[in-house]
C-alpha positions as CSV (number, residue, x, y, z in Angstrom):
1,X,107.6,71.4,-36.5
2,X,105.0,72.4,-38.1
3,X,104.8,69.5,-40.0
4,X,105.9,67.6,-36.7
5,X,101.8,68.9,-35.1
6,X,100.5,67.2,-37.8
7,X,101.0,63.9,-37.4
8,X,101.1,63.4,-33.9
9,X,98.5,61.8,-34.7
10,X,99.2,59.5,-36.6
11,X,100.3,57.1,-34.0
12,X,97.7,56.8,-31.0
13,X,95.7,56.8,-34.7
14,X,96.8,54.0,-35.6
15,X,96.6,51.8,-32.7
16,X,93.6,52.2,-31.2
17,X,92.2,51.1,-34.8
18,X,95.2,48.5,-35.1
19,X,92.8,47.0,-31.2
20,X,89.5,48.2,-32.0
21,X,90.5,45.5,-35.2
22,X,91.5,42.7,-33.4
23,X,89.3,43.1,-30.3
24,X,86.1,43.4,-32.8
25,X,87.4,39.7,-34.4
26,X,88.0,38.2,-32.4
27,X,84.3,38.6,-31.0
28,X,83.4,37.8,-33.9
29,X,84.9,34.6,-33.8
30,X,83.4,34.3,-30.1
31,X,80.0,34.8,-31.8
32,X,80.0,32.2,-34.0
33,X,81.0,29.7,-32.8
34,X,78.7,29.9,-29.0
35,X,76.0,30.7,-31.9
36,X,76.6,27.0,-33.4
37,X,76.4,25.0,-29.4
38,X,72.5,26.7,-29.8
39,X,71.7,23.0,-28.6
40,X,73.9,19.8,-28.3
41,X,73.3,16.4,-27.4
42,X,72.1,15.9,-24.2
43,X,70.8,18.7,-22.9
44,X,66.9,17.5,-21.9
45,X,67.0,14.9,-19.9
46,X,63.6,14.8,-19.0
47,X,61.1,16.3,-22.4
48,X,58.4,15.6,-24.1
49,X,58.8,13.3,-26.5
50,X,58.0,15.0,-30.0
51,X,58.6,13.9,-34.2
52,X,59.9,16.5,-36.0
53,X,59.3,16.2,-40.0
54,X,61.8,18.4,-42.0
55,X,60.2,21.2,-43.8
56,X,63.9,22.6,-44.9
57,X,66.9,22.4,-44.7
58,X,70.2,24.7,-45.1
59,X,74.1,24.7,-44.8
60,X,75.4,27.7,-42.5
61,X,78.9,29.3,-43.1
62,X,79.9,28.1,-39.6
63,X,82.4,24.3,-38.8
64,X,82.6,22.9,-35.5
65,X,84.9,20.3,-35.1
66,X,84.7,19.9,-38.3
67,X,80.9,19.3,-39.2
68,X,78.9,21.8,-40.4
69,X,76.3,23.6,-38.4
70,X,73.3,23.3,-40.4
71,X,69.4,25.0,-40.4
72,X,66.0,22.6,-40.3
73,X,63.4,24.1,-39.7
74,X,61.2,21.3,-38.7
75,X,57.3,20.9,-38.1
76,X,57.1,19.0,-34.2
77,X,54.5,16.9,-33.4
78,X,54.6,16.4,-29.6
79,X,53.2,13.3,-29.1
80,X,50.8,13.1,-26.4
81,X,48.1,14.9,-29.2
82,X,49.2,18.7,-28.2
83,X,48.8,20.6,-31.6
84,X,51.7,20.7,-33.8
85,X,53.5,23.7,-34.6
86,X,56.7,24.4,-37.4
87,X,60.3,25.1,-34.9
88,X,64.1,26.2,-36.9
89,X,67.2,24.5,-34.6
90,X,71.0,24.9,-35.5
91,X,72.6,21.6,-35.2
92,X,76.2,20.5,-36.4
93,X,75.1,16.9,-38.5
94,X,78.7,15.3,-39.2
95,X,78.4,14.0,-43.5
96,X,76.2,10.5,-42.3
97,X,73.9,12.7,-40.8
98,X,73.8,15.7,-42.9
99,X,72.4,12.9,-44.9
100,X,69.9,12.2,-44.4
101,X,68.3,15.3,-43.1
102,X,66.1,15.7,-46.0
103,X,62.9,17.6,-46.1
104,X,60.4,14.9,-45.5
105,X,62.1,13.0,-44.0
106,X,60.7,12.5,-40.0
107,X,63.1,12.2,-37.0
108,X,62.3,11.1,-33.0
109,X,63.1,14.8,-30.8
110,X,62.8,15.8,-28.0
111,X,61.6,19.1,-26.4
112,X,61.7,21.2,-23.1
113,X,58.3,21.5,-20.6
114,X,59.4,24.8,-20.6
115,X,59.8,26.1,-23.8
116,X,58.5,24.1,-26.4
117,X,60.9,26.1,-29.5
118,X,64.5,24.4,-27.4
119,X,64.3,21.2,-29.8
120,X,67.1,18.2,-29.7
121,X,66.1,15.9,-32.8
122,X,67.9,12.8,-33.3
123,X,69.3,12.4,-36.2
124,X,70.4,9.5,-36.6
125,X,69.6,6.2,-34.3
């Protein structure tokens, strides 16, 4: 009888641990997928045109639709003559786009009027 009393908590504890593990895994996976879509194509419709110069490129460990997600550090120079600034974007790049993105490369871009850190880069024209 005494032995059963000590084991009575084992089944509920293991069910709780399994449930927390599954829920945590789903939450982690969802956060990674949402993070991959931080800046997508076509979200800025009437922004400020600019030129972005690549400072550095880092491959993340995330893929989305069979394309890798890259973190690209940029120097953004607005076309209206306002001062340039540094920004970081995370975007999915195809293999052709990734081959063209390297430090020193320049690309056309558009920034949001309200949030200049929200940048859409035209990786290949």
